[in-house]
PDB file of C-alpha atoms in Angstrom:
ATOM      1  CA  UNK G 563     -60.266 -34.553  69.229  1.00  0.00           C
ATOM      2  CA  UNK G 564     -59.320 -36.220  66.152  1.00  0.00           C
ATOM      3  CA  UNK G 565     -61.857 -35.432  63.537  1.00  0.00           C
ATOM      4  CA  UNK G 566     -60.746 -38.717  61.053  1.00  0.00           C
ATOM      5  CA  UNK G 567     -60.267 -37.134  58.166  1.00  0.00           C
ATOM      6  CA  UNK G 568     -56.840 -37.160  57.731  1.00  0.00           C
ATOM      7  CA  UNK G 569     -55.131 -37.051  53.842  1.00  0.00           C
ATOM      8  CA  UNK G 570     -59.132 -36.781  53.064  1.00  0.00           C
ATOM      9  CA  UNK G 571     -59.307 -34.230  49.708  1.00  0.00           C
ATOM     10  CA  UNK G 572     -61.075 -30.795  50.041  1.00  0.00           C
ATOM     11  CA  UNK G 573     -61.725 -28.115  47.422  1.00  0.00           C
ATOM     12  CA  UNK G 574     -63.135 -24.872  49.425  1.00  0.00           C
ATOM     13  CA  UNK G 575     -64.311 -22.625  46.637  1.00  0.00           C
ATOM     14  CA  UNK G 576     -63.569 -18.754  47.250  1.00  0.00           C
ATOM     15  CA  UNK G 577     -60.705 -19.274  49.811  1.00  0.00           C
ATOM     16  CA  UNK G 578     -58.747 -16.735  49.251  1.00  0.00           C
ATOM     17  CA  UNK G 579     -60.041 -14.993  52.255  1.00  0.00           C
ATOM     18  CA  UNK G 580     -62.340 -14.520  54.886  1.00  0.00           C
ATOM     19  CA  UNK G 581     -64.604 -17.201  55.407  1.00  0.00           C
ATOM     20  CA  UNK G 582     -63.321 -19.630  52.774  1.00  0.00           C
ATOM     21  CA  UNK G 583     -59.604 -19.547  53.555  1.00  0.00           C
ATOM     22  CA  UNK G 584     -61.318 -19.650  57.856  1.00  0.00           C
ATOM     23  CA  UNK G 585     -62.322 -23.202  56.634  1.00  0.00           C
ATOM     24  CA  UNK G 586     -59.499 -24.497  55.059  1.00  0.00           C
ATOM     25  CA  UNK G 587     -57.305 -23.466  57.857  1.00  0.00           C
ATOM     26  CA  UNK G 588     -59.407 -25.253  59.769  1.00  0.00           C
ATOM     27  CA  UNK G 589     -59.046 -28.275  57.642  1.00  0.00           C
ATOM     28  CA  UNK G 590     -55.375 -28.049  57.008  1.00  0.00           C
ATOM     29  CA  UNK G 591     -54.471 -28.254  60.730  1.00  0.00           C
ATOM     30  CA  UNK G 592     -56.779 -31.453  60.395  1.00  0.00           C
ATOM     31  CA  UNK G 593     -54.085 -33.024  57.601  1.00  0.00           C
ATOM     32  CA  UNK G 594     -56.919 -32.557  55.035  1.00  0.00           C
ATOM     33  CA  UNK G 595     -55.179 -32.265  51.562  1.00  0.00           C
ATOM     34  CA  UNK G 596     -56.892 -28.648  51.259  1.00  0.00           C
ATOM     35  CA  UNK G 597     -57.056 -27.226  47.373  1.00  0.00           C
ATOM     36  CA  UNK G 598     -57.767 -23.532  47.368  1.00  0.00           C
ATOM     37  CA  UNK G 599     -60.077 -21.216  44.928  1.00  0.00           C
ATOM     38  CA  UNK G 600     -60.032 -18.167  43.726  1.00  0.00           C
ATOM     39  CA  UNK G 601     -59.774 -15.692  40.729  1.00  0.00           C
ATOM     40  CA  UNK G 602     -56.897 -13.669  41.492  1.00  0.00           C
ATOM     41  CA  UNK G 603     -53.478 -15.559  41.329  1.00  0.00           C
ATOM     42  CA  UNK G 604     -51.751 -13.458  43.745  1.00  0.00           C
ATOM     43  CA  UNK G 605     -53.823 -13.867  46.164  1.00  0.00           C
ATOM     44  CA  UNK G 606     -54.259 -17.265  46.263  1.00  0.00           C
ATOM     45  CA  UNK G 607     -50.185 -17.691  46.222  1.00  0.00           C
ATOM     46  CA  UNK G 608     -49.839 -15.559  49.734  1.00  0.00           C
ATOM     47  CA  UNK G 609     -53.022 -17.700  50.798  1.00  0.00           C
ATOM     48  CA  UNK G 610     -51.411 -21.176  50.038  1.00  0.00           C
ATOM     49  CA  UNK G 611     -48.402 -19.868  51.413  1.00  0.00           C
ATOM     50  CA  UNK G 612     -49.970 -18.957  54.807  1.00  0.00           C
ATOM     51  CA  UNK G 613     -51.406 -22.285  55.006  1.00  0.00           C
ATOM     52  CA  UNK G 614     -47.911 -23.961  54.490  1.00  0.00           C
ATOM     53  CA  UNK G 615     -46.015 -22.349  57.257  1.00  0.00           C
ATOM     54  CA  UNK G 616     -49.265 -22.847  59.904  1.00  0.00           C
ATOM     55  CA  UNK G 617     -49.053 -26.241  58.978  1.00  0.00           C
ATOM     56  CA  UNK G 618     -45.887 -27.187  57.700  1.00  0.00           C
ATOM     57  CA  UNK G 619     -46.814 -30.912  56.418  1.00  0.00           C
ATOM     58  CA  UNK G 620     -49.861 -29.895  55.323  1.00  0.00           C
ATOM     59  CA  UNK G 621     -50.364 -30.591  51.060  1.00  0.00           C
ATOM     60  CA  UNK G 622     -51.742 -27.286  49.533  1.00  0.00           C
ATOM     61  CA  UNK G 623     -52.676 -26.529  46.074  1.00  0.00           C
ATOM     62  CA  UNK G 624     -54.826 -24.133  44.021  1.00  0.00           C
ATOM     63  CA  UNK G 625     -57.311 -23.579  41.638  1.00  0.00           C
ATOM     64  CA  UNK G 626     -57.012 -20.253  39.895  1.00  0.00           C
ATOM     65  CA  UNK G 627     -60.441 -20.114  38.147  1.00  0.00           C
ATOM     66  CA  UNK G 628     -63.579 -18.462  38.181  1.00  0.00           C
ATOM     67  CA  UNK G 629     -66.822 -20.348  40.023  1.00  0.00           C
ATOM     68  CA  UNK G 630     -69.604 -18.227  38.019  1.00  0.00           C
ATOM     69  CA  UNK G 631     -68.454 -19.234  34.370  1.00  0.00           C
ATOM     70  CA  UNK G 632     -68.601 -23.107  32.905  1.00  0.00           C
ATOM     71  CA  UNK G 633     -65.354 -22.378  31.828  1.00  0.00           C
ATOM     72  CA  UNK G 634     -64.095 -22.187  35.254  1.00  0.00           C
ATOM     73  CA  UNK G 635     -66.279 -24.667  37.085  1.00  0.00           C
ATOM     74  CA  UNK G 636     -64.387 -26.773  33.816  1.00  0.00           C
ATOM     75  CA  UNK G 637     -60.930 -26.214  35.024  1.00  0.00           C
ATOM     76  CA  UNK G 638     -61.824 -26.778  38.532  1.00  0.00           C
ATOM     77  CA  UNK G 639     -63.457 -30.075  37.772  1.00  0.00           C
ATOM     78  CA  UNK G 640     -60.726 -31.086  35.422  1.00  0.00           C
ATOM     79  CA  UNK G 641     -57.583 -30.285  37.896  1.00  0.00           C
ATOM     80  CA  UNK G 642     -59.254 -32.088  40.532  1.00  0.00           C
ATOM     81  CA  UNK G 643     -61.921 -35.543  39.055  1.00  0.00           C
ATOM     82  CA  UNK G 644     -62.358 -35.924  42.703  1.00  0.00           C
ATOM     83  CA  UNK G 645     -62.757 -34.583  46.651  1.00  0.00           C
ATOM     84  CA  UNK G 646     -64.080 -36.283  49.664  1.00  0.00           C
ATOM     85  CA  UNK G 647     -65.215 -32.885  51.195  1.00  0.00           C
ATOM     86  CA  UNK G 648     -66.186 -29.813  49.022  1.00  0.00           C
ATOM     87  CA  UNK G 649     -67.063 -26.498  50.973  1.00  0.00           C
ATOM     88  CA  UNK G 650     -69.036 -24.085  48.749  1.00  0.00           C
ATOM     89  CA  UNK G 651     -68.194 -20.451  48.892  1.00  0.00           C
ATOM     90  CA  UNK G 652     -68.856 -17.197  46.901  1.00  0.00           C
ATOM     91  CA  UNK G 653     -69.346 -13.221  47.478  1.00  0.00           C
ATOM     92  CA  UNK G 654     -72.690 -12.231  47.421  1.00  0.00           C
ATOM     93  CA  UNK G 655     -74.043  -9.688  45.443  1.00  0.00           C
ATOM     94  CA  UNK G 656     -74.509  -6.416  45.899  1.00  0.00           C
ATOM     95  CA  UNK G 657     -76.970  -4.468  48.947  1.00  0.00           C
ATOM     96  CA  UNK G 658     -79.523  -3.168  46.863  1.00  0.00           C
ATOM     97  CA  UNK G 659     -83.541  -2.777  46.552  1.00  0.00           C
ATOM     98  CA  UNK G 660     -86.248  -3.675  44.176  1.00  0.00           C
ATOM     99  CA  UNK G 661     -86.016  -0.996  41.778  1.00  0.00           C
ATOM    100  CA  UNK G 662     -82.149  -2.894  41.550  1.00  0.00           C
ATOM    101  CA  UNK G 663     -83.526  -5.946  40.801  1.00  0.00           C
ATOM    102  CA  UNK G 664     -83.551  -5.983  36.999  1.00  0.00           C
ATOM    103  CA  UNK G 665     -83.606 -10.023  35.330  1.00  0.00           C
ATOM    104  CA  UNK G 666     -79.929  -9.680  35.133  1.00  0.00           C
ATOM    105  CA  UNK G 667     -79.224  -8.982  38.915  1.00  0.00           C
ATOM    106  CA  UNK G 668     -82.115 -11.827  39.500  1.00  0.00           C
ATOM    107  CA  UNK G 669     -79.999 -13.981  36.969  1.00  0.00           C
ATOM    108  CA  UNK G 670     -76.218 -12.788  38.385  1.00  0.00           C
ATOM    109  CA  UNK G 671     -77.392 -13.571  42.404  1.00  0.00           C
ATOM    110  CA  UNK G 672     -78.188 -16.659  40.922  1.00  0.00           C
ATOM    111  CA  UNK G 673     -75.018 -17.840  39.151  1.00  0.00           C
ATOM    112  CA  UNK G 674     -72.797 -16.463  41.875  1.00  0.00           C
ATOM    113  CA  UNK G 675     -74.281 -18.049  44.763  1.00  0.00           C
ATOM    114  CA  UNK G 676     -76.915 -21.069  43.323  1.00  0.00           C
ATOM    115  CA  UNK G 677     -75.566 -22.500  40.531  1.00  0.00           C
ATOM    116  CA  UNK G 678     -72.242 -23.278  41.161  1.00  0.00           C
ATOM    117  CA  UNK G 679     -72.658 -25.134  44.515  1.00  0.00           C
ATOM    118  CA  UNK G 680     -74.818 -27.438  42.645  1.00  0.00           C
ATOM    119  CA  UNK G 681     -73.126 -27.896  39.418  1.00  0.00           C
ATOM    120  CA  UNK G 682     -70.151 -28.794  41.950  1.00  0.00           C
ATOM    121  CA  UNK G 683     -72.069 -30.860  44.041  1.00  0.00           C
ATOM    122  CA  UNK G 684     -73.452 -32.710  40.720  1.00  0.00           C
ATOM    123  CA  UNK G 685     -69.819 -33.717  39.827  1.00  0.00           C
ATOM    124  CA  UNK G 686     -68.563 -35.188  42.938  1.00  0.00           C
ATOM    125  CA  UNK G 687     -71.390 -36.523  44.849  1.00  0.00           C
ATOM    126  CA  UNK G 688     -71.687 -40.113  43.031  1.00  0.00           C
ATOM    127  CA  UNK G 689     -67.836 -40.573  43.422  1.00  0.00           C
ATOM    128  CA  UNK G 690     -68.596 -39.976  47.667  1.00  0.00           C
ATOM    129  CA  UNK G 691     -71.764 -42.138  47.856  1.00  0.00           C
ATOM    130  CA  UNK G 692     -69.722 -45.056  45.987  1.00  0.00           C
ATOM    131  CA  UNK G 693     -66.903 -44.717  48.585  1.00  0.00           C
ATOM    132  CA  UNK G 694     -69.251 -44.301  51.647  1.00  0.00           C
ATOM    133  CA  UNK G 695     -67.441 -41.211  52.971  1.00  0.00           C
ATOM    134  CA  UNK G 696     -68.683 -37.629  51.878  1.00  0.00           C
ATOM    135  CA  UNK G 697     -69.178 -33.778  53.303  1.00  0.00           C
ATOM    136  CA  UNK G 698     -70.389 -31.076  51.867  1.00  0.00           C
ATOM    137  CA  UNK G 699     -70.409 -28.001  53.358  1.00  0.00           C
ATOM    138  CA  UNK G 700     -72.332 -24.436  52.448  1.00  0.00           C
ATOM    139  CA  UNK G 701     -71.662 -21.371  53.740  1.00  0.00           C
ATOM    140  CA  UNK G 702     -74.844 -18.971  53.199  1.00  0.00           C
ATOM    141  CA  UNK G 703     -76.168 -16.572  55.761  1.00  0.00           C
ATOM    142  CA  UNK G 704     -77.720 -15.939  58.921  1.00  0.00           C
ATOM    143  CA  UNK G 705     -80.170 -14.162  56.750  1.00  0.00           C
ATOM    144  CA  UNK G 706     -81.666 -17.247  55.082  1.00  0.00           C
ATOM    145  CA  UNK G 707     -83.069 -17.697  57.758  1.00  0.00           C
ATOM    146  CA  UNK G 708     -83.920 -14.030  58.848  1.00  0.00           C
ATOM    147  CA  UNK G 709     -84.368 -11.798  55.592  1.00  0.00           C
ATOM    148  CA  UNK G 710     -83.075  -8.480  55.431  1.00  0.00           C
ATOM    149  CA  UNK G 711     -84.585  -6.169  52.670  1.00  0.00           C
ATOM    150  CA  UNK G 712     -81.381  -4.879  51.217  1.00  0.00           C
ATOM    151  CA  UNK G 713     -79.898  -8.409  51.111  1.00  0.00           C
ATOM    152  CA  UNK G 714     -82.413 -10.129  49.244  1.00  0.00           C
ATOM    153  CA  UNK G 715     -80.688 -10.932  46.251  1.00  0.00           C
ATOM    154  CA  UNK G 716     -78.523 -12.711  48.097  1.00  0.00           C
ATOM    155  CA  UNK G 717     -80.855 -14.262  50.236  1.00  0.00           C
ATOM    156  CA  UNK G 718     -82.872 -15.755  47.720  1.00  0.00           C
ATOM    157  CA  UNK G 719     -80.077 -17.217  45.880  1.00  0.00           C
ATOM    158  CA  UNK G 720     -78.781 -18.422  49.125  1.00  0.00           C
ATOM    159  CA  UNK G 721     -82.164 -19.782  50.076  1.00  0.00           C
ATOM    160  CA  UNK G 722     -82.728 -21.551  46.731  1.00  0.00           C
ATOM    161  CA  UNK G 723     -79.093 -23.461  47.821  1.00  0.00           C
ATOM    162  CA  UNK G 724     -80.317 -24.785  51.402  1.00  0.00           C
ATOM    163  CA  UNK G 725     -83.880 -25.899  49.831  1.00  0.00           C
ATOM    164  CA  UNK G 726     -82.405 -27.848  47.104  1.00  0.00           C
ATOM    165  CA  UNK G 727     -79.177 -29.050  49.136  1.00  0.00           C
ATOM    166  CA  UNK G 728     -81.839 -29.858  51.814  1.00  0.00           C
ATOM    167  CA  UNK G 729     -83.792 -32.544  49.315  1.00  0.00           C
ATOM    168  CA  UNK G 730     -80.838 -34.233  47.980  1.00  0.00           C
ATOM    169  CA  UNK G 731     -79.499 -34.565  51.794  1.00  0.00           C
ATOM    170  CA  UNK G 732     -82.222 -36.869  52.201  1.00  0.00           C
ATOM    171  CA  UNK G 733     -80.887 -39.622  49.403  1.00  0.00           C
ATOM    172  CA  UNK G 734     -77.151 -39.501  50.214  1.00  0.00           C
ATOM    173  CA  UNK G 735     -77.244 -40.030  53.866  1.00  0.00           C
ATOM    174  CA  UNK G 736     -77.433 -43.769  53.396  1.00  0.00           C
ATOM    175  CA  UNK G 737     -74.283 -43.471  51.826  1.00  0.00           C
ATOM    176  CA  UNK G 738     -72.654 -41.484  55.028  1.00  0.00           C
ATOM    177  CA  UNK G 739     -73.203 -38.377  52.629  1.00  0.00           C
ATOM    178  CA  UNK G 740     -73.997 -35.403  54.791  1.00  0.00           C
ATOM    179  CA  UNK G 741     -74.621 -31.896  53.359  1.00  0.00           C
ATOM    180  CA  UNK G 742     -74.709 -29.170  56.151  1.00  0.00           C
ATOM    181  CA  UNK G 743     -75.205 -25.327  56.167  1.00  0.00           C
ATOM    182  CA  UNK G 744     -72.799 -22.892  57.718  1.00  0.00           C
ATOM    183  CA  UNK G 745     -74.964 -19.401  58.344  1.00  0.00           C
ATOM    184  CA  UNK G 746     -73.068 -16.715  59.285  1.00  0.00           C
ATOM    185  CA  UNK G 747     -73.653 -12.789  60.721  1.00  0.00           C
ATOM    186  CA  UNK G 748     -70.937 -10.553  61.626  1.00  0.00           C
ATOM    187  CA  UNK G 749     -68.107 -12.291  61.576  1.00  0.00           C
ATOM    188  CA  UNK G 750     -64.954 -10.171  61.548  1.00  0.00           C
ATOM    189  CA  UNK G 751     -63.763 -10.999  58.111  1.00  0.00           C
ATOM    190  CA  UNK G 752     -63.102  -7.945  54.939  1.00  0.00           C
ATOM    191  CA  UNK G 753     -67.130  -9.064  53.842  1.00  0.00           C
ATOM    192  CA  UNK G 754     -68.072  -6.979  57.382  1.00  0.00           C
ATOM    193  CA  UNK G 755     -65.366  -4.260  56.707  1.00  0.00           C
ATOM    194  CA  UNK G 756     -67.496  -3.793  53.298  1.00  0.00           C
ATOM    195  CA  UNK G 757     -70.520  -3.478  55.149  1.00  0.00           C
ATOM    196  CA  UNK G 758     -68.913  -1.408  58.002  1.00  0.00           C
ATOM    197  CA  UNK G 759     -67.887   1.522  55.230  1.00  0.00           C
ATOM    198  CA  UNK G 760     -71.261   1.584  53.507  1.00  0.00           C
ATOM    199  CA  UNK G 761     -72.538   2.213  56.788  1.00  0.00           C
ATOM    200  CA  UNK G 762     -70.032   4.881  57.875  1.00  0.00           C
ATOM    201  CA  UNK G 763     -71.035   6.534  54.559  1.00  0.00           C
ATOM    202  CA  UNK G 764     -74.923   6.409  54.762  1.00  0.00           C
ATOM    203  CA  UNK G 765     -74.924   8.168  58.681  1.00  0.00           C
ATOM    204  CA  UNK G 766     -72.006  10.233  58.772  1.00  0.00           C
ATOM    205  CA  UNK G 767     -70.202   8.428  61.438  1.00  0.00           C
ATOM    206  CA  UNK G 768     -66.734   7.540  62.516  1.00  0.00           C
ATOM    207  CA  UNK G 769     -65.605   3.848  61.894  1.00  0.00           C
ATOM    208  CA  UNK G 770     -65.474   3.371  65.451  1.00  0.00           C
ATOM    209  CA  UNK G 771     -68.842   4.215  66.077  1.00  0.00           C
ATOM    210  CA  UNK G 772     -70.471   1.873  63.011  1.00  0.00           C
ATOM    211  CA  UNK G 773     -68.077  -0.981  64.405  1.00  0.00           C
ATOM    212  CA  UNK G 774     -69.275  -0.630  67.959  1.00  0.00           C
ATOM    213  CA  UNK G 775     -73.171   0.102  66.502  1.00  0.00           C
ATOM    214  CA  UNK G 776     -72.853  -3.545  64.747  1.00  0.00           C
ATOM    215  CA  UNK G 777     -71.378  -4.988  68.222  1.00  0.00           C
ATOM    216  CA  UNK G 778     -73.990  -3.678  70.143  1.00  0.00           C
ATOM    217  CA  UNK G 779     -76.587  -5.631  67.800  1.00  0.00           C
ATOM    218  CA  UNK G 780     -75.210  -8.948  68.525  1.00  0.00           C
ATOM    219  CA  UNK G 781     -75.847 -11.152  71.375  1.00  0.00           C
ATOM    220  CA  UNK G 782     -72.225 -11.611  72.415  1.00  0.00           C
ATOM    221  CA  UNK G 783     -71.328  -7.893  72.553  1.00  0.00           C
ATOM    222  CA  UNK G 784     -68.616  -9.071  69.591  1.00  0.00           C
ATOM    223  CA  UNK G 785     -67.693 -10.045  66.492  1.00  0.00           C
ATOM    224  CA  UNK G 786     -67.128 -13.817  65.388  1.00  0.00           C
ATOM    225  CA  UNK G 787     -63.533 -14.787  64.173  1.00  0.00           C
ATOM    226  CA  UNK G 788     -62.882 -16.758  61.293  1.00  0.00           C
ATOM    227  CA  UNK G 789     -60.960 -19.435  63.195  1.00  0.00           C
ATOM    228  CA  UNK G 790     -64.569 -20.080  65.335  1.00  0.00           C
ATOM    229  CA  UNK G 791     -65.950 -20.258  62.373  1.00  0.00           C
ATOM    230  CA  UNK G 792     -63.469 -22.759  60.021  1.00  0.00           C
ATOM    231  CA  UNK G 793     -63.456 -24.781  63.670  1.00  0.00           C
ATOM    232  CA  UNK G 794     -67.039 -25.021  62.803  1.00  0.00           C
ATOM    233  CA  UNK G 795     -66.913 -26.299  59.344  1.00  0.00           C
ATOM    234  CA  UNK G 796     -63.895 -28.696  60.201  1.00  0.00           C
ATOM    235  CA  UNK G 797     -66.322 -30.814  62.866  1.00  0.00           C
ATOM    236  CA  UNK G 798     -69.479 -30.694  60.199  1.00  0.00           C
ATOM    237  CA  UNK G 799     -66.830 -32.304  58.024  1.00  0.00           C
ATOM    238  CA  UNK G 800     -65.474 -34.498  60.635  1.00  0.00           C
ATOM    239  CA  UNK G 801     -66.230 -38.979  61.370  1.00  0.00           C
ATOM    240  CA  UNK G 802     -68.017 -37.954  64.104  1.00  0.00           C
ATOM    241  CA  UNK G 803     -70.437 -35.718  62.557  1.00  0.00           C
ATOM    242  CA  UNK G 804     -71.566 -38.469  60.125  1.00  0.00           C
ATOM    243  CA  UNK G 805     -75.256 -38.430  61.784  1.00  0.00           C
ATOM    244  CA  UNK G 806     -75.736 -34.740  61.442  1.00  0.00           C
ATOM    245  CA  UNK G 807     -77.482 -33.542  58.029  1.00  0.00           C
ATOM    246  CA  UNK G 808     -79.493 -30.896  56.117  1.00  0.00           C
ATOM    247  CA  UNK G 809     -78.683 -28.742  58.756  1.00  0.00           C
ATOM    248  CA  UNK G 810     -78.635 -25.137  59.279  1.00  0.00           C
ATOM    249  CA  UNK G 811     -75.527 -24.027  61.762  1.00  0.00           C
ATOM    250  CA  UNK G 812     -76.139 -20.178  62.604  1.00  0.00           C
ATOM    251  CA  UNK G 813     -72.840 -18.748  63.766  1.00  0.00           C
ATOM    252  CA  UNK G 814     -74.314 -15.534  65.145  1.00  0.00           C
ATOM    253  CA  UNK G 815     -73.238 -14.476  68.756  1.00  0.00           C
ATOM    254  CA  UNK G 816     -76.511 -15.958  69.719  1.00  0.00           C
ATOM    255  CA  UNK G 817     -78.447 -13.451  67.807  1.00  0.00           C
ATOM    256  CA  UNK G 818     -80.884 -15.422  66.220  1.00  0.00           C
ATOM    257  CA  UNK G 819     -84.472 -14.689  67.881  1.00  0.00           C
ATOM    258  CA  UNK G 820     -86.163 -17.873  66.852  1.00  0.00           C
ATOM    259  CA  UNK G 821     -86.460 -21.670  68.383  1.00  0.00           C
ATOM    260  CA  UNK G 822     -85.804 -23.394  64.808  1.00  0.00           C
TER     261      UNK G 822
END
């Protein structure tokens, strides 16, 4: 299928890796002009690179700068006045409890995974409704949707996203704006290998057995891959996805217990 969004522009914030570099894979292969993120040069040189030989006319750039500070949202915005799709990425904080939860972790979850996405979104939203064409793209969590106690910093600040992405949905679809959701759980990507070792360190066990212990909880008896996932994000940004907003896509094995 041709998606239509050939020599479109796309800035995917944290793409370094895992779930962020998935998506602009994904987009690359489309001939999106695909401008990477991240803080650590290096990395986003062997990233770009990657990119270039998977897709040799593909156009690939980056954007060495950090998404948490105005100063880097500033260089960002400044490199690059414009994008026709913008996929919004970032870590999420650390597991922890309530005792953790001190104003500055409160404040932190917040700038890492709230206030970026919008400040972005703020920028280059009027430039897509004026041209008529426009995608925006979150990835969050699975656990928006289904809280976990030990993720709930990054819950909330990932639930705080969807709500207010959901409202301004609303007023830009007129303009074939669409802002979707991306939700994923246990896809095999160095964020799960994080988890995995925390686990392996809290029971005692081998990595084998935590690995197969997280397979066994999901639906499809295995992990996701990043491609299944950036294939994901690619249609949600695609011409013929132009009727589908203020979404939630769950990429979950078919975990997910609930009807909506």
């Amino acid at each position: 299928m041709d998606l239509g969004i050939r020599r479109k522009i796309a800035f995917v914030c944290a793409s370094s890796q895992g779930l962020g570099l998935a998506c602009a894979q994904a987009l690359a292969a489309e001939g999106v002009r695909v401008t990477l993120n991240g803080r650590h040069e290096a990395k986003l040189q062997d990233a770009a690179q990657r990119l270039r030989e998977e897709n040799p006319a593909a156009e690939i750039s980056y954007i060495c700068a950090d998404l948490t500070t105005e100063a880097g949202r500033s260089s960002i915005i400044s490199a690059l006045p414009q994008v026709d799709i913008l996929v919004t990425n970032n870590a999420g904080p650390q597991p922890g409890a309530l005792t953790d939860w001190e104003a500055s972790a409160l404040r932190e979850a917040m700038e890492a995974n709230f206030i970026p996405a919008i400040q972005l979104i703020r920028t280059w939203l009027p430039a897509m409704q004026a041209q008529g064409f426009g995608r925006i793209i979150n990835i969050t969590s699975a656990m928006v949707k289904t809280p976990h106690y030990m993720m709930g910093l990054s819950t909330s600040a990932r639930a705080a996203l969807t709500a207010m992405c959901k409202a301004i949905s609303q007023d830009v679809m007129r303009d074939n704006v669409t802002i979707n959701n991306l939700l994923p759980e246990r896809i095999d990507t160095p964020r799960q290998e994080f988890m995995l070792q925390r686990l392996i360190a809290k029971e005692g066990i081998s990595r084998e057995e935590a690995r197969q212990r997280n397979v066994q909880s999901i639906a499809a008896k295995r992990y996701g891959t990043p491609a299944e996932f950036g294939a994901a994000c690619a249609f949600l940004c695609s011409q013929q996805a132009g009727f589908i907003s203020g979404q939630n896509l769950q990429l979950d094995g078919g975990s997910y217990p609930g009807l909506i």
